[in-house]
Amino acid sequence: MKKKVILFISSFFVFGSMITAQETASKEYQANYQQVLKRTQWWRDARFGMFIHFGAYAVPARGEWVKSNERLTTEQYQKYVDAFNPIDFDAKKWAKAAKAAGMKYAVLTAKHHDGFCMFDSKLTDYKASTKFNGRDIVREFLDAFRAEGLKVGLYYSLIDWHHADYPNVGNHPQRDDKEYAKRKFNWDNYLTYMHGQVEELVKNYGKIDIMWFDYSFDNYNSEKWKAKSLLQMVHKYQPDIILDNRLDINNGTATTGRMVSFIGDFETPEQGIPEVPLIDKYGNSIPWETCLTLNNNWGYAESDNNWKSPELIVHCLVNCVSKNGNMLLNVGPDARGNIPDESIRILSEVGKWMDKNNESIYGCGASNLIKPDWGRYTQKNNTVYAHWMYPILGALNAKGIGDKAKNVFLLSSGAELSFQNSWWGNNEPGNLFINADKAKDSPGKMDAVIKIELK
Ligand code: GLC
């Protein structure tokens, strides 16, 4: 642990901030932090997961926010619910795609903001199983992903745009509807329903590794959701489960002012990557996960072809890991239940890179070396992985390693790379010039990983 603290202080100096004195954390805070670390160990080693946004919103095919964006009434939305019949849905196919991409866990939307449930809840008929031959999408997802050896998680929306007792607050589709606002909303009824559904999920579906609650806003926060009693119940059934932080307000990609939470295990920056590893004011490393879309939408969107390239996805993953973070990459299956072809293509390209280079991702985290021009570092114990992402001139300097390098290889082929401490008159201390151009002149399309074993 000590080593890590030093590492983070130095990385803060690098980025120009100053930590002058270390405050001491309360015993309670430290004890909770140790628990968080213990619970999240497998998850922090896994680093790469799949997010799946699947629901009736795949029918209008304009993203999962369509009901809110277009201010649709429940009656207007009903035609999509009625039409939702994902005849091609095959969770085994999804699981194989995730596994082939090198992902180690997956999180499926059990209920999104529209309130339509992908699981066979006894507390509502507003669920896919009422029509889909009684099939329980959540159960099939869990079975298939577990069978592939992946850890499983469920996303559950705290917000509910369908429930009669959920008020028209925040981005509710009827937020501007004065008549709707006159209705009586019984918050306790909603809480009973919401807690009850979460209980169904954690009680009836075997081991759930992750619960992903979404999301808090304004005064709709942990108190309002009665998060404490909710989590007590969750932990009763699932003592080892790990939880995102959105039972409280989330801080996006902010890098300062964060603390390790008592009601969630990891932070959830969305569609962006923090600039430095996240630490609390005591220097403790905070577990975090960036979630991001492959195009611009979480839910299926027919006309959104703004796909990220496989190269960018690999760079994002390496970026996260180089700062002790995870990446949860989204797919939005269409209304027939198929992950879009383009998503599958990108995932399989990423998977090809992962096949050769996953050693530089799994179990890896930040290095205390200064970020170089040509890419990024990840590190695991005594092995530094130099991710060569951008073209350079001449030899590649892994500055800071100096004479501590024992062996240097190109990870993808295992070929040895020669190295020396000075090059073209540059004898500065800490130099490690790697003759990477012997293997290639440039990092190629993705990221050429150079494995540096330290003495
Ligand atoms: C946001 C959005 C939601 C999406 C989620 C993923 O909270 O409301 O649609 O599911 O982010 O992180």
CSV table of C-alpha atoms in Angstrom, one decimal, residues 19-26 30 259 280-284:
chain,number,residue,atom,x,y,z
A,19,ILE,CA,0.0,17.5,-2.0
A,20,THR,CA,1.9,18.9,0.9
A,21,ALA,CA,0.8,17.0,3.9
A,22,GLN,CA,-1.1,13.8,4.2
A,23,GLU,CA,-4.1,14.0,6.4
A,24,THR,CA,-5.0,11.0,8.3
A,25,ALA,CA,-8.2,9.1,7.5
A,26,SER,CA,-10.5,8.1,10.3
A,30,GLN,CA,-9.8,3.3,6.3
A,259,MET,CA,-13.6,10.2,-1.6
A,280,ASP,CA,-8.9,10.6,-2.2
A,281,LYS,CA,-7.4,13.4,-0.1
A,282,TYR,CA,-5.4,10.8,1.9
A,283,GLY,CA,-3.7,9.5,-1.3
A,284,ASN,CA,-5.7,6.3,-1.5
